[in-house]
Short mmCIF file of C-alpha atoms and ligand atoms in Angstrom, two decimals:
data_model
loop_
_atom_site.label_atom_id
_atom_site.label_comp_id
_atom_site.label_asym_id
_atom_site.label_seq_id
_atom_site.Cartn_x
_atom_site.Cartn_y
_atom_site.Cartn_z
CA UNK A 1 22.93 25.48 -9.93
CA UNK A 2 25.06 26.33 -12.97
CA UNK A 3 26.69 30.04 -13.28
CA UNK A 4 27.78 30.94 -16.46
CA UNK A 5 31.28 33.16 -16.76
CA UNK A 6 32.29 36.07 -18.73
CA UNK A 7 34.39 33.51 -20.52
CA UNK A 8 31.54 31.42 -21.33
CA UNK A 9 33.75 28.35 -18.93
CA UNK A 10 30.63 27.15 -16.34
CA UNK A 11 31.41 27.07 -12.87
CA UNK A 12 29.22 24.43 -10.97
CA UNK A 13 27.60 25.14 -7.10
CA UNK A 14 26.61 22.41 -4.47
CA UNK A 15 24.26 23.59 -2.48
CA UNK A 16 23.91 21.82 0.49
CA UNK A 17 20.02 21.98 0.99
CA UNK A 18 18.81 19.87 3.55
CA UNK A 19 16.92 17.34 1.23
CA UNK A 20 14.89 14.38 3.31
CA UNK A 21 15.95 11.41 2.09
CA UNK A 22 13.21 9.95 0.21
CA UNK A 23 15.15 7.19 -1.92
CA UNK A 24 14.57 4.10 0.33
CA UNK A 25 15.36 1.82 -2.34
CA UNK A 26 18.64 0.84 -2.17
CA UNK A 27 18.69 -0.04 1.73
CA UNK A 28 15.56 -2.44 0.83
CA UNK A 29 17.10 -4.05 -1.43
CA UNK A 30 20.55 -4.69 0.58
CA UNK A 31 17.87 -6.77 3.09
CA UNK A 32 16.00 -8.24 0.60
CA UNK A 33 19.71 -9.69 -1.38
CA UNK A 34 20.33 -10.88 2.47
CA UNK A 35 16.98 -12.59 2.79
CA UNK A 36 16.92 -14.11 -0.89
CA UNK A 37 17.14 -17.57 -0.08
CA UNK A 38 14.48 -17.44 1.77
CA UNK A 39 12.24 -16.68 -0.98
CA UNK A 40 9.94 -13.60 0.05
CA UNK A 41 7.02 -12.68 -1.87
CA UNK A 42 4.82 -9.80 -1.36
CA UNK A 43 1.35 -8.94 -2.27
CA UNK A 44 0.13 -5.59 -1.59
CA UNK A 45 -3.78 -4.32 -1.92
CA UNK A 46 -3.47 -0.71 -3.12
CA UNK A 47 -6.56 1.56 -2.05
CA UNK A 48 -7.30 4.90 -3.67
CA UNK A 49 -9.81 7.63 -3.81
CA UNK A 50 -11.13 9.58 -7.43
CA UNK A 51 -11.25 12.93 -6.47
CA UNK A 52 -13.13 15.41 -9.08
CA UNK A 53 -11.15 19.04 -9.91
CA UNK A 54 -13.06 20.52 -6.96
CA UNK A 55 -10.86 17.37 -4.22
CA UNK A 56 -14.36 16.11 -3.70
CA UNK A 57 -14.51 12.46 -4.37
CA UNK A 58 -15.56 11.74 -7.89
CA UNK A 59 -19.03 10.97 -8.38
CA UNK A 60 -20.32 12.82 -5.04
CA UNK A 61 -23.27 15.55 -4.96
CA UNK A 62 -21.98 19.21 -4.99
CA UNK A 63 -23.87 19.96 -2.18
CA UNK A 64 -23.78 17.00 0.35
CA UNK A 65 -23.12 13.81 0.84
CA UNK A 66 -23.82 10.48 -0.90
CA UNK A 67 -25.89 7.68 1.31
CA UNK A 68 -24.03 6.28 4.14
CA UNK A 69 -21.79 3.60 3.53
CA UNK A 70 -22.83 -0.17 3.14
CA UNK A 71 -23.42 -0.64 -0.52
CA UNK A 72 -20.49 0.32 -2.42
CA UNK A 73 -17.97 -2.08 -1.40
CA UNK A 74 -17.76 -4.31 -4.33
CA UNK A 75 -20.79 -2.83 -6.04
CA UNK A 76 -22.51 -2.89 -9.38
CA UNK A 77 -24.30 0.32 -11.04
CA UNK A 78 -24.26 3.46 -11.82
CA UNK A 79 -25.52 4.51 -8.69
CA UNK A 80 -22.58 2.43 -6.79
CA UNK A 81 -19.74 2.17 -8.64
CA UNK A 82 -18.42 5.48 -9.65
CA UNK A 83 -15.83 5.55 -12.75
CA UNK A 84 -15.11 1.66 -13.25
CA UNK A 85 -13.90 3.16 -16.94
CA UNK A 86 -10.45 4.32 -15.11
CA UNK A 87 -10.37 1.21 -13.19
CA UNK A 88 -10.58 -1.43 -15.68
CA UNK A 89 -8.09 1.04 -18.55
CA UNK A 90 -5.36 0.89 -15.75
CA UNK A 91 -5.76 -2.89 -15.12
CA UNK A 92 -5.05 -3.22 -18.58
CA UNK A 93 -2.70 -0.73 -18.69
CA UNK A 94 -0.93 -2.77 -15.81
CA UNK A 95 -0.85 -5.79 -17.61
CA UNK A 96 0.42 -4.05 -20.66
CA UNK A 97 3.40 -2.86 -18.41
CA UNK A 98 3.76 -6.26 -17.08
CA UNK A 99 3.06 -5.78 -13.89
CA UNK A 100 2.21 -8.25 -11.94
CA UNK A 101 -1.68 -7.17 -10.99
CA UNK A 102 -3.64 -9.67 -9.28
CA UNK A 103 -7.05 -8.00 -9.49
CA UNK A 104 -9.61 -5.18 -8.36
CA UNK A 105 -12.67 -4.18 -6.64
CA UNK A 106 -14.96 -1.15 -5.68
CA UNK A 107 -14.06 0.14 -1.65
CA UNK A 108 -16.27 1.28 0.59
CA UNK A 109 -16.57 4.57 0.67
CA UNK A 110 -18.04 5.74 -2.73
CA UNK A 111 -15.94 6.55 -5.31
CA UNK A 112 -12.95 4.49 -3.44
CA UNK A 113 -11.58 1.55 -5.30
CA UNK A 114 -8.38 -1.18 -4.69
CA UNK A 115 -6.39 -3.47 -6.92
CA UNK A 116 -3.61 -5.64 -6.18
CA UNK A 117 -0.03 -6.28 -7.47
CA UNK A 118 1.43 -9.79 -6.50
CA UNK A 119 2.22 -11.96 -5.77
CA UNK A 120 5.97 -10.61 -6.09
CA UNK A 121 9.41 -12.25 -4.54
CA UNK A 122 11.84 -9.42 -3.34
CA UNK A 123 12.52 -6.18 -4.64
CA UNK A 124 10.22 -6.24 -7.48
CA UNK A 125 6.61 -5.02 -5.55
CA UNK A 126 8.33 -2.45 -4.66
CA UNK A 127 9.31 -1.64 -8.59
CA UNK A 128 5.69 -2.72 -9.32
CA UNK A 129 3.61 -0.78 -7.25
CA UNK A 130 4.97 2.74 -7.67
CA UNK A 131 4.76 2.25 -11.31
CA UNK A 132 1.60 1.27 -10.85
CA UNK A 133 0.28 4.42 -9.33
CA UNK A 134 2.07 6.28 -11.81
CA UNK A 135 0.10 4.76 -14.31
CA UNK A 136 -2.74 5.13 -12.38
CA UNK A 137 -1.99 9.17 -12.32
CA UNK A 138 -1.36 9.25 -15.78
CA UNK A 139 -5.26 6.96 -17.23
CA UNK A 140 -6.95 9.10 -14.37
CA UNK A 141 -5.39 12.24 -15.93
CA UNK A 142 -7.15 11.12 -19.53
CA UNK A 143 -10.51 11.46 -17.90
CA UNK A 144 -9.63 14.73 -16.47
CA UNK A 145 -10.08 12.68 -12.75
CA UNK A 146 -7.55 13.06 -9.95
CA UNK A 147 -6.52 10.32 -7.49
CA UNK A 148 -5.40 10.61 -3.48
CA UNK A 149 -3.52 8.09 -1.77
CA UNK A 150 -4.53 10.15 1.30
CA UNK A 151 -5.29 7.25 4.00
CA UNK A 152 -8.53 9.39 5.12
CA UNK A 153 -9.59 11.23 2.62
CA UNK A 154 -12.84 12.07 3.88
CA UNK A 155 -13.05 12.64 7.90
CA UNK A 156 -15.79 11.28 9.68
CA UNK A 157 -17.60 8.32 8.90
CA UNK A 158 -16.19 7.35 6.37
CA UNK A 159 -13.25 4.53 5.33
CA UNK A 160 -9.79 5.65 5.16
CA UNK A 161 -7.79 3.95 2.42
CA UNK A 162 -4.73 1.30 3.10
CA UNK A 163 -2.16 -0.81 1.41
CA UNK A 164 -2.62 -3.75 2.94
CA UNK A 165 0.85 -6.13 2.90
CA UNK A 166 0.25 -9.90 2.58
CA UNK A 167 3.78 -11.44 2.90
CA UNK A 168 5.14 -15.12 3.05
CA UNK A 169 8.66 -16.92 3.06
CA UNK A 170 8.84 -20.46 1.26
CA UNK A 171 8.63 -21.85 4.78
CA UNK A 172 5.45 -20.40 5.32
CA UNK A 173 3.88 -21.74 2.14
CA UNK A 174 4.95 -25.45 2.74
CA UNK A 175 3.34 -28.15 4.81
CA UNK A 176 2.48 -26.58 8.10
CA UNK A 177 3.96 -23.15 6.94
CA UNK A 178 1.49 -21.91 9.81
CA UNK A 179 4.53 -22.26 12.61
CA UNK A 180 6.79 -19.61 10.61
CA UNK A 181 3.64 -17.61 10.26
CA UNK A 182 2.60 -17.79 14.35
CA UNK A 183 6.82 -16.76 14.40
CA UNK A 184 6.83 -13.93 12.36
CA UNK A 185 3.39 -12.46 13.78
CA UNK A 186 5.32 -13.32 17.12
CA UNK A 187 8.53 -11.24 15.56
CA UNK A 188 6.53 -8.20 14.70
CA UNK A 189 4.67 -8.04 18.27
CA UNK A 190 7.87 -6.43 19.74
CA UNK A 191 8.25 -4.18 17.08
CA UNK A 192 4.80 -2.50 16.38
CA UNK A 193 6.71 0.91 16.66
CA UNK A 194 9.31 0.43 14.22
CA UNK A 195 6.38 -0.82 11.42
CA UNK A 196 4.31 2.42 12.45
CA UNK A 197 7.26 4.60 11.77
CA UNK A 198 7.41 2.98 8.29
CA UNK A 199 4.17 2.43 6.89
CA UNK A 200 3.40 5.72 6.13
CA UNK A 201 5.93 9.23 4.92
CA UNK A 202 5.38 10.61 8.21
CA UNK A 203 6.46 7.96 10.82
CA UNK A 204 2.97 7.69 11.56
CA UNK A 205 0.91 10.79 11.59
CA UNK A 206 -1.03 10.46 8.38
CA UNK A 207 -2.05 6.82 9.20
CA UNK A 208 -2.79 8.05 12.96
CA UNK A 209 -6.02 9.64 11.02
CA UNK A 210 -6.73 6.31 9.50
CA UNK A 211 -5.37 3.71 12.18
CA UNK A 212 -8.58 4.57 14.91
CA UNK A 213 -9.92 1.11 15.55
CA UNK A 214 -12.96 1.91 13.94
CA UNK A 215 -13.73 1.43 9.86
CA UNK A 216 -12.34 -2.49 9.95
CA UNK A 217 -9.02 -0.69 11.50
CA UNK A 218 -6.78 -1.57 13.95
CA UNK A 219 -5.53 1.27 16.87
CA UNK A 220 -2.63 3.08 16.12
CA UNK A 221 -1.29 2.12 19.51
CA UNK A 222 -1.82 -1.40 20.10
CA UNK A 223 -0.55 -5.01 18.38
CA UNK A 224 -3.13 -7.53 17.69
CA UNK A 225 -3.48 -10.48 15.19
CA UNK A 226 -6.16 -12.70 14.11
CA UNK A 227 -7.94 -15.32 12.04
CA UNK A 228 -10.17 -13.54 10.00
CA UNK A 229 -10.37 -10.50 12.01
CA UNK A 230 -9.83 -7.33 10.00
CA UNK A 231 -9.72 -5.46 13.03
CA UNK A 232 -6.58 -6.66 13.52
CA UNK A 233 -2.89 -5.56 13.08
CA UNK A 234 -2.38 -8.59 11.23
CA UNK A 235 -4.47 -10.94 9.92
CA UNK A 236 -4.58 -14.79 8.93
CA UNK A 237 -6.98 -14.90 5.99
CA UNK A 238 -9.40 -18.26 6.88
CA UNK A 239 -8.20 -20.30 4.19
CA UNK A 240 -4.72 -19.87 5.49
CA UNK A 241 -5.86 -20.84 8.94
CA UNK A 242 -7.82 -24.00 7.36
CA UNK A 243 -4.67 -24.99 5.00
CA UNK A 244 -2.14 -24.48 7.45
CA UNK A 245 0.37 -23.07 5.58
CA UNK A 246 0.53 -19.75 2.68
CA UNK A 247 0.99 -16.31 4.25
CA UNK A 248 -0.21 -13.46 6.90
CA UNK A 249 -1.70 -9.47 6.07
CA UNK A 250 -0.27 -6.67 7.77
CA UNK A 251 -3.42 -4.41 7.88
CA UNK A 252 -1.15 -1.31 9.11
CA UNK A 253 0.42 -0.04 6.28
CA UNK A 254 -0.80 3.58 4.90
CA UNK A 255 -2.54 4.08 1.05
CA UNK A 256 0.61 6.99 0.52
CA UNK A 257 3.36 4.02 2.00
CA UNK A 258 6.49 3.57 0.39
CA UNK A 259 6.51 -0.20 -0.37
CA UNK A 260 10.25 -0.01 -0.40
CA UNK A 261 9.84 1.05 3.11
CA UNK A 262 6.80 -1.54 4.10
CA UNK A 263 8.95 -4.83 2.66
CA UNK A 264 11.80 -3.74 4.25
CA UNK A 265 10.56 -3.39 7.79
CA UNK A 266 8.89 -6.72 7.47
CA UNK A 267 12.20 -8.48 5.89
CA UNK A 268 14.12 -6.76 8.59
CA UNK A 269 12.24 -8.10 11.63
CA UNK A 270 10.80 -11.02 10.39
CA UNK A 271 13.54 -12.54 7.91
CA UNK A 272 16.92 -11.03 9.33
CA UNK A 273 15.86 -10.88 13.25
CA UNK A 274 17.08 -7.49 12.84
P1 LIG B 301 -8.25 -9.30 1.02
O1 LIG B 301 -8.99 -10.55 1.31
O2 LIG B 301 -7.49 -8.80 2.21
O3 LIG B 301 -9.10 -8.23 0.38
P2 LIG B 301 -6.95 -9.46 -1.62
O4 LIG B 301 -7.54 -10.60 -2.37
O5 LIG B 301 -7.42 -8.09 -1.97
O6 LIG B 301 -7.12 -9.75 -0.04
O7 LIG B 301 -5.36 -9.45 -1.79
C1 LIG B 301 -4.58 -10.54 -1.47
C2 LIG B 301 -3.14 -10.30 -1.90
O8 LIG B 301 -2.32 -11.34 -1.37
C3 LIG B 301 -2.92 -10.31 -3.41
O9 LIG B 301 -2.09 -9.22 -3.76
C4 LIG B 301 -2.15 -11.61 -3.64
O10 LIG B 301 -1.25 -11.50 -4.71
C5 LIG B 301 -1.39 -11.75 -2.33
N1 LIG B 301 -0.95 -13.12 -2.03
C6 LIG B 301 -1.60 -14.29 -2.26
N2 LIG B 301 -0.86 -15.34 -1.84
C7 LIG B 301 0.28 -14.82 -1.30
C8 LIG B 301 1.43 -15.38 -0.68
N3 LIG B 301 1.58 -16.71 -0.51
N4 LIG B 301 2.40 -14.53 -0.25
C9 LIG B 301 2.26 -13.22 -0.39
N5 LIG B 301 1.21 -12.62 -0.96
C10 LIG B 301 0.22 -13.40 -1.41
MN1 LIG B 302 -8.44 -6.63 -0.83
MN1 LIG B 303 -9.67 -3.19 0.60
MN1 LIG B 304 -6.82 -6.83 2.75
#
């Protein structure tokens, strides 16, 4: 706050205002710089809801609900895919930005869509992907469309909305690169806590709504990992499991994470043995 004096001088006030801190950038980035040469690359799957100016999702009845889920999920028609116009503008607006956007798709509850920025090495998805829902904000705005990063928007039966993390080191991606990955899934077994607490702004409460074990989730309170199971904690895609070697998906992490936050947990256990 600035107070301006009879003498015209200023006179500056700190307030000390407990602030939480919300800036987890910088400690990120001090484990990626320690985990460098080990050549970490992210890949995160952002999922969103459009919400209309009423917080219903866009393209639902007024009164009532759209047919039961089945299919949307990558879905073609008016009937099924509701506003691909903001989807594909921010795509391009992505790549205009040069971000590093790998692709999207139509989600499974209607009017829920996902794209992907990555593959990225360090720091940088974390850069990426809040610029990317900025811009997202921002083309949604132009067709007077809102968006939630809420990880259940909807209660009931209905999918909830994640940012999946797929993560590798160079190790991981050579010849037999499926050892380091059985190691790090092994890693983040004893710490299933300390991911929880980061993969969402609450240390877990918002993505205690999402993580049930229902709606291809896994519990909230339990580890698991897989090959191809998306009921899992963490899964090995199949052609990961077939190659031997490229990277894993942590299923946990929240729509509303902070990526800075996701990437550092998973550098911290898995890279650093932290
Ligand atoms: P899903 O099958 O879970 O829907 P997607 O195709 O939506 O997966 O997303 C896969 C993500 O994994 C993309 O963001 C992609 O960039 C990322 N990815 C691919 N290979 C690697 C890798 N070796 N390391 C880290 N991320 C990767
Ligand atoms: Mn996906
Ligand atoms: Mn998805
Ligand atoms: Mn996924």
């Amino acid at each position: 706050m600035i107070i301006q004096n009879g003498d015209n001088s200023i006179r500056f006030y700190q307030f000390f205002v407990p602030i939480p801190a919300t800036n987890h950038r910088n400690s990120c980035n001090q484990a990626m710089t320690a985990a460098a040469d080990q050549h970490p690359w992210f890949g995160i799957e952002q999922e969103y809801t459009l919400l209309d100016m009423e917080g219903r999702p866009f393209g639902w009845p007024k009164n009532g609900y759209p047919g039961p889920q089945g299919p949307y999920y990558c879905g073609v028609g008016a009937n099924k895919a509701y506003a691909r116009e903001i989807v594909e503008a921010h795509y391009r607006a992505c790549l205009y930005a040069g971000i590093n956007v790998a692709g999207t798709n139509s989600e499974v509850l209607p009017g829920q869509w996902e794209y992907q920025v990555g593959p990225c090495e360090g720091i940088s998805i974390g850069d990426q992907l809040w610029a990317s829902r900025y811009i997202l904000h921002r083309i949604a705005e132009e067709f007077g469309v809102c968006v939630t990063y809420d990880p259940k928007p909807v209660a009931g039966d209905w999918n909830g909305s994640g940012a999946h993390c797929n993560f590798s080191t160079k190790a991981m991606r050579e010849e037999n690169g499926i050892i380091h990955i059985e190691q790090a899934i092994d890693k983040l077994s004893k710490q299933h806590l300390r991911h929880i607490k980061a993969y969402d702004p609450r240390g877990g409460k918002d993505n205690e709504r999402r993580l049930t074990g229902a709606h291809e989730t896994s519990s909230i309170h339990d580890f698991s990992a897989g090959v191809a199971n998306r009921g899992c904690s963490i899964r090995i895609p199949r052609q990961v499991a077939d190659d031997k070697r490229g990277y894993l998906e942590d299923r946990r992490p929240s729509a509303n994470a902070d990526p800075y936050s996701v990437a550092e947990a998973i550098i911290r256990t898995v890279c650093l043995n932290e």
